[in-house]
Coordinates of C-alpha atoms and ligand atoms in Angstrom, one line a residue:
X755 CA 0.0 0.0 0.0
X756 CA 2.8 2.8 1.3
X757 CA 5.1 3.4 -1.5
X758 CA 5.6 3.9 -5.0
X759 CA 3.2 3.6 -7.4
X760 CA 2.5 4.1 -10.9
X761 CA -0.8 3.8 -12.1
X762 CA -0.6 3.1 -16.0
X763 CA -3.8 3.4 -17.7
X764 CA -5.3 3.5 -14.3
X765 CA -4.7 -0.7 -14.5
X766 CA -2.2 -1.8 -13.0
X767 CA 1.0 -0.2 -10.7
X768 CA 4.5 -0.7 -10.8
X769 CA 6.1 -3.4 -8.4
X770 CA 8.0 -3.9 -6.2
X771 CA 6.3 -1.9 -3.5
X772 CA 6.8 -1.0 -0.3
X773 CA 6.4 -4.1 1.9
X774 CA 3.6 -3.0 4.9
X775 CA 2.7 -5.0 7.7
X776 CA 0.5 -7.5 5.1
X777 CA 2.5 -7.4 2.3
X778 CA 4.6 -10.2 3.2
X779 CA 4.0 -12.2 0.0
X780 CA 5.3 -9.6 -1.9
X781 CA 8.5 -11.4 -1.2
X782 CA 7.9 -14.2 -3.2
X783 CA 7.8 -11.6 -5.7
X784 CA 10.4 -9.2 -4.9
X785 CA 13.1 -12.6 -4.5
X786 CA 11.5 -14.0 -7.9
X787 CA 12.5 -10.7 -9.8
X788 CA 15.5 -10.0 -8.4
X789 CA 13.5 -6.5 -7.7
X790 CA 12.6 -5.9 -11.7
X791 CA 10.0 -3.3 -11.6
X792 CA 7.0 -4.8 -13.5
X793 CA 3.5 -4.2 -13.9
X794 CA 1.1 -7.2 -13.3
X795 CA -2.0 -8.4 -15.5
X796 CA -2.5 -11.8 -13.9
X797 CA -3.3 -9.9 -10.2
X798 CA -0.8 -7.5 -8.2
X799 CA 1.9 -9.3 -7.2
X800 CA 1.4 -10.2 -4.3
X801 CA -0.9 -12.8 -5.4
X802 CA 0.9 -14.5 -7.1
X803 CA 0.8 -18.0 -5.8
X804 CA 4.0 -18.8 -7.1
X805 CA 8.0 -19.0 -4.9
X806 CA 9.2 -21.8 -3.9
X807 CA 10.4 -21.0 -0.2
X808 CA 9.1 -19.0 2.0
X809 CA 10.2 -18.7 5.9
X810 CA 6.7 -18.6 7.8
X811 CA 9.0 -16.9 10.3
X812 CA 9.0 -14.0 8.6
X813 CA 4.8 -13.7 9.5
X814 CA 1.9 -14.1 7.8
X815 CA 1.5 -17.8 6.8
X816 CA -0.3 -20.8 7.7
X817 CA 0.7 -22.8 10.9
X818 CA -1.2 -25.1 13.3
X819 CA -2.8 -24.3 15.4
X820 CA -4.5 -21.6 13.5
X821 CA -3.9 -18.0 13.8
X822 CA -5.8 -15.9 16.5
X823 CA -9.4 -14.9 15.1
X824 CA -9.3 -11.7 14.5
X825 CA -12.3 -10.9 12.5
X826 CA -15.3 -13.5 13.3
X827 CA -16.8 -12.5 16.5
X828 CA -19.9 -12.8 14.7
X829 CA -19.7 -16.4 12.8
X830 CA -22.2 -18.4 11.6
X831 CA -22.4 -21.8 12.4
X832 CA -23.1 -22.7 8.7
X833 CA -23.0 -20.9 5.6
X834 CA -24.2 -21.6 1.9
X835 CA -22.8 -21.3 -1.2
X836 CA -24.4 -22.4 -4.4
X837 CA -27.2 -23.9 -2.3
X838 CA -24.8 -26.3 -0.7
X839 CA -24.0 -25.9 3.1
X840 CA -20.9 -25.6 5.0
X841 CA -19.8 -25.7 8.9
X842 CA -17.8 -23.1 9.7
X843 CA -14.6 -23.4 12.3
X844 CA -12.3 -20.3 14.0
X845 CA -10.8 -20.2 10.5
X846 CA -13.6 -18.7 8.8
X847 CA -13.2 -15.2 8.2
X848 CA -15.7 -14.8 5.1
X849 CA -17.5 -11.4 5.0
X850 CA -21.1 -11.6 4.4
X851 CA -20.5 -8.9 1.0
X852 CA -17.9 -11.7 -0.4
X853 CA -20.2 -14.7 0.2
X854 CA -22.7 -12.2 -1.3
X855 CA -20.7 -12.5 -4.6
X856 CA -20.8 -16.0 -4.8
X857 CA -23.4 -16.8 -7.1
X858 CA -22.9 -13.7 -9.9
X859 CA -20.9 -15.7 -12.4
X860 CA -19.4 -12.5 -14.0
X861 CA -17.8 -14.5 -16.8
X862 CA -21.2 -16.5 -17.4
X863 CA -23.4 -13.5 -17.9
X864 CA -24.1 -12.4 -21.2
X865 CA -22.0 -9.4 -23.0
X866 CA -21.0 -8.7 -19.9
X867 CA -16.5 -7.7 -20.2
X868 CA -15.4 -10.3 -18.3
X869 CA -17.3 -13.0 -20.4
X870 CA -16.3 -11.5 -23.6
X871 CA -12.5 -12.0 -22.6
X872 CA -13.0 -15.0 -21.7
X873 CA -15.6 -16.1 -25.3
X874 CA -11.9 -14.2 -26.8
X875 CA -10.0 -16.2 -25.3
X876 CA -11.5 -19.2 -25.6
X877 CA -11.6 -18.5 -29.7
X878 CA -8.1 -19.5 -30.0
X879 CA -8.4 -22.9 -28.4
X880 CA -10.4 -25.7 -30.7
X881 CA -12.8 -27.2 -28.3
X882 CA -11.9 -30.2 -30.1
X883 CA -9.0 -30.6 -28.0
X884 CA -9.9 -28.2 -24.9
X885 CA -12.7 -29.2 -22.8
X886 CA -14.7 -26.5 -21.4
X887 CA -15.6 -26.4 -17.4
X888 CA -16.6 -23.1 -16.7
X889 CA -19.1 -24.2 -13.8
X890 CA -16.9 -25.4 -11.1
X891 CA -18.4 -24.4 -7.4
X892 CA -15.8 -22.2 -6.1
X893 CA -15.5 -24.1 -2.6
X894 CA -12.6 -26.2 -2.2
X895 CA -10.0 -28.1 0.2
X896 CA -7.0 -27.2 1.0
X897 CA -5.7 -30.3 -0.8
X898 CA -7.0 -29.2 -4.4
X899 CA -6.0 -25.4 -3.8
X900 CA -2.9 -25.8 -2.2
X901 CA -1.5 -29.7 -1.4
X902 CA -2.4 -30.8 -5.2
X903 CA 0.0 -28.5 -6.2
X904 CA 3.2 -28.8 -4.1
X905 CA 2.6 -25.8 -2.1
X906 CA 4.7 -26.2 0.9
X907 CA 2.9 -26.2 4.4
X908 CA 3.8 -22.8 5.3
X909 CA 3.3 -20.9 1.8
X910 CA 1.9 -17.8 2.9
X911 CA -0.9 -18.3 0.2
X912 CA -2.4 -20.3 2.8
X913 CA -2.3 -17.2 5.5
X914 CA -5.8 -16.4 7.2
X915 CA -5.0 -12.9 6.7
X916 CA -4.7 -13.7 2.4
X917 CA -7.5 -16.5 1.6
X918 CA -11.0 -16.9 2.9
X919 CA -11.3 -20.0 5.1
X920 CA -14.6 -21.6 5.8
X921 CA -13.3 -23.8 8.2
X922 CA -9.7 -25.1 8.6
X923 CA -9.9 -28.0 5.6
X924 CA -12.3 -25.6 3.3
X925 CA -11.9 -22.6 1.3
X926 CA -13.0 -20.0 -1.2
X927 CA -10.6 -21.3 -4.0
X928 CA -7.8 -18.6 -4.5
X929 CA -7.0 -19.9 -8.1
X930 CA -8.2 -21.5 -10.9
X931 CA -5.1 -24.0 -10.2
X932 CA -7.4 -26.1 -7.6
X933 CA -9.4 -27.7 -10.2
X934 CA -5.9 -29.2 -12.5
X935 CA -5.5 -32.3 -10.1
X936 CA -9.2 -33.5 -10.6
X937 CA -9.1 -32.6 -14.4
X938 CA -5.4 -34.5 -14.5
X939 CA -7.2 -37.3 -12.9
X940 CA -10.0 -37.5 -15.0
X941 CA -8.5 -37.3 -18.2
X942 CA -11.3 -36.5 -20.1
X943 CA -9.8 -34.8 -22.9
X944 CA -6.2 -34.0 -24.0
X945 CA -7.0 -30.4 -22.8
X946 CA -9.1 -28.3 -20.5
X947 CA -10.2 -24.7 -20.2
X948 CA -11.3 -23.5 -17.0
X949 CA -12.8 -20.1 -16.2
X950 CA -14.1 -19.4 -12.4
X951 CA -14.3 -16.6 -9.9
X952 CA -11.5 -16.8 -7.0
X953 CA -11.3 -15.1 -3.9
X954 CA -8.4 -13.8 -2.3
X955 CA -8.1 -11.1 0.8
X956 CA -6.5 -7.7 -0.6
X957 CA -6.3 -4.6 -0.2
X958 CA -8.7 -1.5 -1.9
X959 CA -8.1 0.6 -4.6
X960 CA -9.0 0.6 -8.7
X961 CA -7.2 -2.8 -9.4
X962 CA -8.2 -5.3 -6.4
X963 CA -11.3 -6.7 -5.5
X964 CA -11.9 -9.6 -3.1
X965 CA -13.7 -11.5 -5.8
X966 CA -11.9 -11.3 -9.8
X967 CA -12.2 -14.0 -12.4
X968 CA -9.3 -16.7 -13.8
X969 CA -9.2 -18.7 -17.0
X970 CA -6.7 -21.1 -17.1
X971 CA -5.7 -24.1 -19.5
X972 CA -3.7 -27.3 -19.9
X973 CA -2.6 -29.7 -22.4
X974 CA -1.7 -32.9 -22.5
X975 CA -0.2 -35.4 -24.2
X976 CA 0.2 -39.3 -23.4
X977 CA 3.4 -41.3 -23.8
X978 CA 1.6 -44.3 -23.9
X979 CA -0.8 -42.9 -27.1
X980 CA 1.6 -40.6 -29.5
X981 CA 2.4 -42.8 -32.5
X982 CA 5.8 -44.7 -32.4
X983 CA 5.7 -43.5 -28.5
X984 CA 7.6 -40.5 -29.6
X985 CA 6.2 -37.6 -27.8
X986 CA 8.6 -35.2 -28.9
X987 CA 7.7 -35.9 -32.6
X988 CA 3.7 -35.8 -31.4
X989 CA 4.1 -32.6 -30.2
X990 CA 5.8 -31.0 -33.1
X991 CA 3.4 -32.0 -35.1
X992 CA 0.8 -30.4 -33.1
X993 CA 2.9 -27.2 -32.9
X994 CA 2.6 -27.4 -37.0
X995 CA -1.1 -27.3 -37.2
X996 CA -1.2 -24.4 -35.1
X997 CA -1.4 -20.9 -37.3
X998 CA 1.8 -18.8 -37.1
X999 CA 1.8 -14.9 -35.9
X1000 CA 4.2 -12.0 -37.3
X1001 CA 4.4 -10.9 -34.1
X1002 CA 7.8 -9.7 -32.5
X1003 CA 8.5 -12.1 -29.6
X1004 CA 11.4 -11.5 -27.3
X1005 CA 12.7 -14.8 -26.1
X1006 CA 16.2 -14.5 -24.5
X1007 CA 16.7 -16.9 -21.7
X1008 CA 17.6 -20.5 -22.3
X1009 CA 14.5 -23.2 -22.7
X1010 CA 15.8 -24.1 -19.2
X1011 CA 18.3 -23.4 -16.6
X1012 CA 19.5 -25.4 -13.4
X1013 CA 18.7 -23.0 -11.4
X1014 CA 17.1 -20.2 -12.0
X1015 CA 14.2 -22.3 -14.4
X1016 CA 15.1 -26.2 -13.6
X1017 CA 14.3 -29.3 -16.1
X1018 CA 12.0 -32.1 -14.7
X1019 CA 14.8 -34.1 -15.2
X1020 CA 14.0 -37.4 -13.5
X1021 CA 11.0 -36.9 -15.7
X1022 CA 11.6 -35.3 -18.7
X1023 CA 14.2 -35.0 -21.1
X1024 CA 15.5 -31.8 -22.3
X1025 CA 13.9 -32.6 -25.5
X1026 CA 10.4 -33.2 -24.4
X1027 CA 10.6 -29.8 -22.1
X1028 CA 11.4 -27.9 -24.9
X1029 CA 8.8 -29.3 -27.0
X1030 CA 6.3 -28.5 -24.7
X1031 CA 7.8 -25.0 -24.2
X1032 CA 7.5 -24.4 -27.5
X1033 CA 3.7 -25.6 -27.7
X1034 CA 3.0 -23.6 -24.9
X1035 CA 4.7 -20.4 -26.3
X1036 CA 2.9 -20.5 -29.8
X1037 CA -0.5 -21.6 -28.1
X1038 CA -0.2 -18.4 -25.3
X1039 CA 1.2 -15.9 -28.0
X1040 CA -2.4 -16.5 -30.3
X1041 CA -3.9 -15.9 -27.6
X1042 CA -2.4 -12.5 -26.6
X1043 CA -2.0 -11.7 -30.0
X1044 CA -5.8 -11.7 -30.3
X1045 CA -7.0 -9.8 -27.5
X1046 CA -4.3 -6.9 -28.2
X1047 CA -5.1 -7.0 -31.8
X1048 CA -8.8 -6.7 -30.9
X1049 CA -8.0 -4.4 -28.3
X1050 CA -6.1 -2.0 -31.0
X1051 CA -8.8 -2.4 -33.8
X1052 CA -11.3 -0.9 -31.0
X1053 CA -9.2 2.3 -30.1
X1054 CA -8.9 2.1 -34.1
X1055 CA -12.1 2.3 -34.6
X1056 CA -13.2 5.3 -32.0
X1057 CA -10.2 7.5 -32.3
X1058 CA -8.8 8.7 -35.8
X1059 CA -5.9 9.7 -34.4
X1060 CA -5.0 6.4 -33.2
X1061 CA -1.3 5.5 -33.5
X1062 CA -0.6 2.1 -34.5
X1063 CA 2.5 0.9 -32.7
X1064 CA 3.7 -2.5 -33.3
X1065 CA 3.1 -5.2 -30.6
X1066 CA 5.8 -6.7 -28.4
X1067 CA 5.4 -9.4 -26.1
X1068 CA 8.4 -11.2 -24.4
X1069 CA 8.5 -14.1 -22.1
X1070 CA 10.4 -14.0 -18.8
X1071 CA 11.4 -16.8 -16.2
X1072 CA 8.9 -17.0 -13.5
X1073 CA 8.3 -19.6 -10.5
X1074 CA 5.3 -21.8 -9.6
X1075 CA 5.1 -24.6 -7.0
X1076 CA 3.3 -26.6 -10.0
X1077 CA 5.0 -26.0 -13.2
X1078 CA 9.0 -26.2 -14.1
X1079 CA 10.6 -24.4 -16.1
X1080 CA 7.9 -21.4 -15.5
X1081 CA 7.2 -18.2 -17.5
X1082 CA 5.4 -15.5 -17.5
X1083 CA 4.2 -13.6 -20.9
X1084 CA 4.7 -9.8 -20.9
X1085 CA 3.0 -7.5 -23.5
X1086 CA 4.6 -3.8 -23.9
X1087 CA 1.7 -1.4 -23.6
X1088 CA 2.0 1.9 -23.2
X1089 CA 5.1 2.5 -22.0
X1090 CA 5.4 -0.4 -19.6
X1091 CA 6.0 -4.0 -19.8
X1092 CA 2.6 -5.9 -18.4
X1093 CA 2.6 -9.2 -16.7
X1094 CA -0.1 -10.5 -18.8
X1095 CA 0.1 -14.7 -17.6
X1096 CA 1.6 -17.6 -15.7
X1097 CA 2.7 -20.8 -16.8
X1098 CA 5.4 -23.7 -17.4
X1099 CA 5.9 -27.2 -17.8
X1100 CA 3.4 -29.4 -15.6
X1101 CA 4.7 -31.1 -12.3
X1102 CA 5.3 -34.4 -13.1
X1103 CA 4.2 -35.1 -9.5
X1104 CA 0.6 -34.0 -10.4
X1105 CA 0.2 -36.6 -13.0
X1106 CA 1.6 -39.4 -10.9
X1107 CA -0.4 -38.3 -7.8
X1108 CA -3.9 -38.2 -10.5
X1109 CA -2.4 -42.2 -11.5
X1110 CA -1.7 -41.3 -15.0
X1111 CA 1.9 -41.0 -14.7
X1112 CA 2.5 -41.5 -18.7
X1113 CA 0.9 -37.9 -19.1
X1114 CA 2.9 -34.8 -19.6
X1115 CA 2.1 -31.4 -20.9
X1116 CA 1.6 -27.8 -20.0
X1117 CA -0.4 -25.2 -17.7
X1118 CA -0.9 -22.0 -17.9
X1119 CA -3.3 -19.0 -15.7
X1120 CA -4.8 -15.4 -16.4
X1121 CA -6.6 -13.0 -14.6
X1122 CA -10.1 -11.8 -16.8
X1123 CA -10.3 -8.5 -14.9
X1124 CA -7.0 -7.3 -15.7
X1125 CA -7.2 -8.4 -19.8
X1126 CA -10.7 -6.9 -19.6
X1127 CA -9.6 -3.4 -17.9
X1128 CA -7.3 -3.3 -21.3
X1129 CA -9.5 -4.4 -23.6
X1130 CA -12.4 -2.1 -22.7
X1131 CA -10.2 0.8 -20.9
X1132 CA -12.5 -0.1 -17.5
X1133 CA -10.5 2.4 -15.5
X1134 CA -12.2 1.1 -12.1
X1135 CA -12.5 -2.8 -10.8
X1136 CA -15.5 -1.9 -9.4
X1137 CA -17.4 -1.0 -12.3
X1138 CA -17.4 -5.0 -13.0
X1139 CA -19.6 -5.7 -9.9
X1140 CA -21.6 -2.9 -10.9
X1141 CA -25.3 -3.6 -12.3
X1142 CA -25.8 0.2 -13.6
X1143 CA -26.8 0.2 -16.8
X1144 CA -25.2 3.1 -18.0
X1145 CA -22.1 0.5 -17.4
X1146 CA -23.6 -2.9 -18.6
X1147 CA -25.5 -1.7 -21.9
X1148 CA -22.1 -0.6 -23.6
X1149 CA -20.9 -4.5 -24.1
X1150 CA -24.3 -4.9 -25.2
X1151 CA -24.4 -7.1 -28.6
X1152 CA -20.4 -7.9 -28.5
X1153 CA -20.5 -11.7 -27.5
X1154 CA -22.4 -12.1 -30.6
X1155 CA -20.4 -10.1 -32.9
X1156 CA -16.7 -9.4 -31.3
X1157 CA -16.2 -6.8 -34.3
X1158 CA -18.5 -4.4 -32.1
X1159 CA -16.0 -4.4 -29.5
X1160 CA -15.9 -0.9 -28.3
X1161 CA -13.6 0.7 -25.7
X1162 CA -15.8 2.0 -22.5
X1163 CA -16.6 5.5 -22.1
X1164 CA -16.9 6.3 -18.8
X1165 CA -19.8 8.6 -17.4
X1166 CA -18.8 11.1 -14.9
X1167 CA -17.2 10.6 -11.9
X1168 CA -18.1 11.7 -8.9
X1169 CA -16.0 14.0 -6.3
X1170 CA -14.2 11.6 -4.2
X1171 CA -13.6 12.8 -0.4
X1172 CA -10.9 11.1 1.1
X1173 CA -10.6 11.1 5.0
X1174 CA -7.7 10.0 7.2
X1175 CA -7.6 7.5 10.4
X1176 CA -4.5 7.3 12.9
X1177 CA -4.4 4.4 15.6
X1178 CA -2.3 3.4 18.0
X1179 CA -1.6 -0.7 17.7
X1180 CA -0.9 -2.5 21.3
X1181 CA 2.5 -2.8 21.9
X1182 CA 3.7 -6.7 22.0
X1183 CA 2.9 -7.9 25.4
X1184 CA -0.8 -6.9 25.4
X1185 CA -1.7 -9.9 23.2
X1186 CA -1.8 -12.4 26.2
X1187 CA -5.0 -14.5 24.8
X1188 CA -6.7 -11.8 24.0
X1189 CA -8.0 -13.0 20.3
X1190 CA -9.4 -9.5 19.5
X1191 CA -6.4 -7.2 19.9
X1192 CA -4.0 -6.2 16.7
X1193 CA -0.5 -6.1 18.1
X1194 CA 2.3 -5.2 16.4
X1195 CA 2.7 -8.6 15.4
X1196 CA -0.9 -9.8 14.3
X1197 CA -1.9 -6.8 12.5
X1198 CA -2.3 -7.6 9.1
X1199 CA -3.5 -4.5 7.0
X1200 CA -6.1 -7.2 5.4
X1201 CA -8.0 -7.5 8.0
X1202 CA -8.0 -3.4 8.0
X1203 CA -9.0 -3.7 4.6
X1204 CA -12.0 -6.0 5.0
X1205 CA -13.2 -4.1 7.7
X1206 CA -13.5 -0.9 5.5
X1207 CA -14.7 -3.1 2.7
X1208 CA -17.3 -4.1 5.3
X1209 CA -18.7 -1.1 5.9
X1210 CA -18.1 1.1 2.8
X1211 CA -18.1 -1.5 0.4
X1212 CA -17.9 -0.4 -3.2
X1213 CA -18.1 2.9 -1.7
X1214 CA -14.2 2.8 -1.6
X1215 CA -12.1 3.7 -3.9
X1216 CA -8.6 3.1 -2.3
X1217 CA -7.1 2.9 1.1
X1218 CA -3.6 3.6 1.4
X1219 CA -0.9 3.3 4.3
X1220 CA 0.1 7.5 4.2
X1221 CA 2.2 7.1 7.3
X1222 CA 3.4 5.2 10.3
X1223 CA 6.1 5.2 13.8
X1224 CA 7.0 3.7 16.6
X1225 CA 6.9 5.9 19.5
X1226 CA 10.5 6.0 21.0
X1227 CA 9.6 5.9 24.6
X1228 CA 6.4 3.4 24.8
X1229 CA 7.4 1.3 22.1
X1230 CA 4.2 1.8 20.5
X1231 CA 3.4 1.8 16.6
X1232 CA 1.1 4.5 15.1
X1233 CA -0.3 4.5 11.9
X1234 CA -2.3 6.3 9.7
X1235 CA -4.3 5.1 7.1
X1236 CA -6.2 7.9 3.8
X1237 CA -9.3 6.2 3.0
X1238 CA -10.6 7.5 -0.2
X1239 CA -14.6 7.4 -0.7
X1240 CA -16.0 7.9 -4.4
X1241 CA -19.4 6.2 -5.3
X1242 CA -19.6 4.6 -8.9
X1243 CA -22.9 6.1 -9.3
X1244 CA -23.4 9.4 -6.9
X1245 CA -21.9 12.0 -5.1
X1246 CA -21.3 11.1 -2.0
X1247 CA -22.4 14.3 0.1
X1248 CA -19.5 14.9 3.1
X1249 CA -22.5 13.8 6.0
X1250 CA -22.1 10.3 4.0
X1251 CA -18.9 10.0 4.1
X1252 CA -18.5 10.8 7.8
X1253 CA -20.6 8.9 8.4
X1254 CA -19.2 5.7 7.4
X1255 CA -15.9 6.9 8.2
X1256 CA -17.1 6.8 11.5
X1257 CA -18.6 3.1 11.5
X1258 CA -15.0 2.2 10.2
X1259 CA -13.0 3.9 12.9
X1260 CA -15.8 1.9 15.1
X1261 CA -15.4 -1.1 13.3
X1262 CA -11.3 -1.0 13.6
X1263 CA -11.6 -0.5 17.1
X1264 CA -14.0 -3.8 17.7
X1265 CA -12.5 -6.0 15.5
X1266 CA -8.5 -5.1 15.8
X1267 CA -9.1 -3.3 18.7
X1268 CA -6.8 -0.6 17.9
X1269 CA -6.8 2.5 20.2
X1270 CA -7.8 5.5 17.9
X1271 CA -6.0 8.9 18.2
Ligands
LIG898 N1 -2.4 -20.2 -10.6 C1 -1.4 -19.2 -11.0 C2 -1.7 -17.9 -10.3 O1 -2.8 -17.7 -9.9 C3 -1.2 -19.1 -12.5 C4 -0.7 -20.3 -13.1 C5 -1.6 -21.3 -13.6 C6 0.7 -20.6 -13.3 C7 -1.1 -22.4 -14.3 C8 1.2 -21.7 -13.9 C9 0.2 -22.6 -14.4 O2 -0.9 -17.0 -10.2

């Protein structure tokens, strides 16, 4: 939250960033890059759920027992979702306004952005090959979002303070990723395209949201099936069939590398990686080449000034506990390089674990807000959730006819009126037991977050960290978070905006018990 940041295009900000109290997983990132500053497409960095190591000394992740409760004094016993029922345990920390969100199936509903990327996206894979599942109920175990994949036991993915728990084995999937071990398993087809909601706890402003949409894809091939058993030669051939682009790609690291990008290579050879890499590379670059193509022809097509640039993407080496060697895919757009996806060579754990260890193939993962924000130029993430018509009627007729893709024009915004908040957090020993207290240690500026979404909801526009101390006599921290109201779809008159400033000071003191100044 403190920090830099760059807002390009009002998508996406520059990393690395300042690391607060909560960013802790922004240290997956920052030791990943070697502190490149990047902009992100998939999610902001710190989602990511990618790094191999991570120290839960350092704060923030999973343990056992579980982390002190710091935000369900009022839990229900059992919640639904999708008309199924859950119990709930002292891990569950799912606002009612997330739950809430559960059933709208953004990338289901008609012409609406986020189901247009993904009907793009979904253009450039033959559904002869790639299985659709785009119904999956978002609830999961830990085993399918986290275990499944080779996620150590104290990733801090799996942190309280970054995932919403309904009870200790069962969660609000945080990736698309949970479904690959049951789709491995099943082998229903020799590829699969999933698109879902996730949940993941975050912080406020115009590029998070508690709730954002995935696609992701696999493919496959079996040793056991490929004529002569030569898979390398099966999966050149496929790599012929698929169309070519004249797109510049840069490509400069090495198909693998011992350790910065490692071969499988009790599994694979060096020629089976490569052959996959390069199947995955062409297959992703369509893909992008599409939706910035389409996204160019749009801005074409409304602005006569438009000034055609030629498109560069590059791929860099990236890190995931479920694919090696990784990449992500990065498209230059105005002026910066975007993270635009994840992916890499399959784990050839997952296919043993799913008991078809003779499978091998490739993964890959994309965040539908983030392409959509681009496509459209949707400046806010809010305005995805919204049900305003004045936001929904402008994608009105493009599922059927992605030639009337048009670039959103936004209708005027609103005065924003930002207010401050300064609190004092108990110094360390206060915690003694005391479940409801933040301390220095426990604070986790999620759970600040949540409590403002809470209240304000899409009311918020951004909450940033402007300032913080430790008091050199007491020991004490301070600090002082700007919240910054704007309604989507009114001015917020000042008596509003007090007002649920105040329930939030309220609500900071009851549920982190902080000690406002
Ligand atoms: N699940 C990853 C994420 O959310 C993306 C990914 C998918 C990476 C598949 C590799 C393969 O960041």
């Amino acid at each position: 939250m403190a920090g830099p940041r760059v807002l390009a295009a009002n998508v996406v900000r520059a990393v690395p960033r300042v690391m607060t109290a909560s960013a802790t997983a922004s240290l997956w990132r920052l030791s990943a890059q070697a502190g490149r500053a990047r902009l992100s497409l998939t999610r902001a960095p710190r989602h990511c759920l990618r790094v191999a190591s991570y120290s839960s000394s350092a704060g923030g992740a999973a343990s056992s027992p579980p982390p002190p409760s710091t935000l369900s004094s009022s839990r229900p016993a059992t919640i639904e979702v999708n008309g199924k029922t859950y119990t709930t345990d002292e891990w569950y920390n799912v606002p009612q306004t997330v739950l809430a969100l559960t059933g709208r199936k953004l990338h289901l509903q008609k012409d609406h952005p986020v189901a247009i990327t993904r009907q793009i996206i979904e253009s450039k894979f033959s559904t002869a090959t790639y299985k659709r599942y785009n119904e999956f109920d978002p609830v999961v175990s830990t085993i399918e979002n986290f275990d499944s994949l080779g996620f150590p036991p104290d990733h801090v993915g799996r942190a309280r303070s970054d995932t919403y728990y309904i009870n200790e084995t069962t969660l609000l999937r945080t990736h698309t990723s949970a479904h690959e071990a049951e789709l491995f398993r099943a082998s229903a087809s020799d590829g699969y395209l999933i698109s879902a909601d996730v949940y993941r706890r975050d912080e406020v402003d115009r590029s998070h949201y508690p709730v954002f949409h995935q696609m992701e894809g696999a493919r496959v091939w079996d040793r056991t099936k490929v004529p002569n058993g030569d898979v390398v030669a099966a999966i050149y051939a496929d790599l012929a069939k698929l169309p070519t682009h004249d797109v510049k790609v840069e490509d400069p690291n090495p198909p693998h590398h011992p350790e910065r990008n490692p071969l499988q290579s009790k599994h694979h050879s060096p020629e089976e990686a490569e052959a996959i890499a390069a199947h995955l590379k062409r297959s992703l670059e369509l893909m992008v080449v599409e939706i910035f193509t389409r996204a160019k022809q749009a801005a074409a097509r409304q602005d006569p000034n438009y000034v055609d640039e030629p498109l560069r993407v590059r791929w860099v080496e990236a890190y995931f506990p479920f694919t090696s060697p990784s990449w992500e895919l990065e498209v230059y757009y105005q002026g910066d390089w975007l993270e635009v996806l994840g992916c890499g060579v399959s784990k050839q754990e997952l296919f043993i674990n799913a008991d078809q260890p003779q499978q091998l193939g490739w993964a890959f993962g994309i965040g539908l807000e983030r392409i959509a924000m681009l496509l459209f130029q949707i400046p806010d993430i809010r305005l995805f959730w919204s049900k305003d018509e004045r936001f929904l009627s402008q994608f009105t007729g493009v599922q059927d006819n992605l030639d009337k893709l048009k670039r959103f024009v936004p209708f005027s915004k609103y005065p924003a009126c930002w207010k401050d908040v300064s609190f004092w957090l108990r110094s360390t020993s206060a915690a003694g037991g005391n479940t409801a207290v933040a301390n220095v240690h426990d604070f986790h500026e999620n759970d600040l977050m949540e409590v403002v979404r809470e209240v304000a909801g899409d009311v918020v526009e951004d909450v940033q960290l402007k300032d913080q101390f430790t008091h050199p006599k007491t020991g004490r921290k301070s600090m002082c978070y700007r919240i910054n109201y704007r309604s989507l779809e009114k001015t917020l008159t000042n008596e509003e905006a007090n007002d649920f400033h105040e329930r939030v000071r309220q609500g900071l003191v009851e549920k982190l018990g902080v000690e406002l100044r």
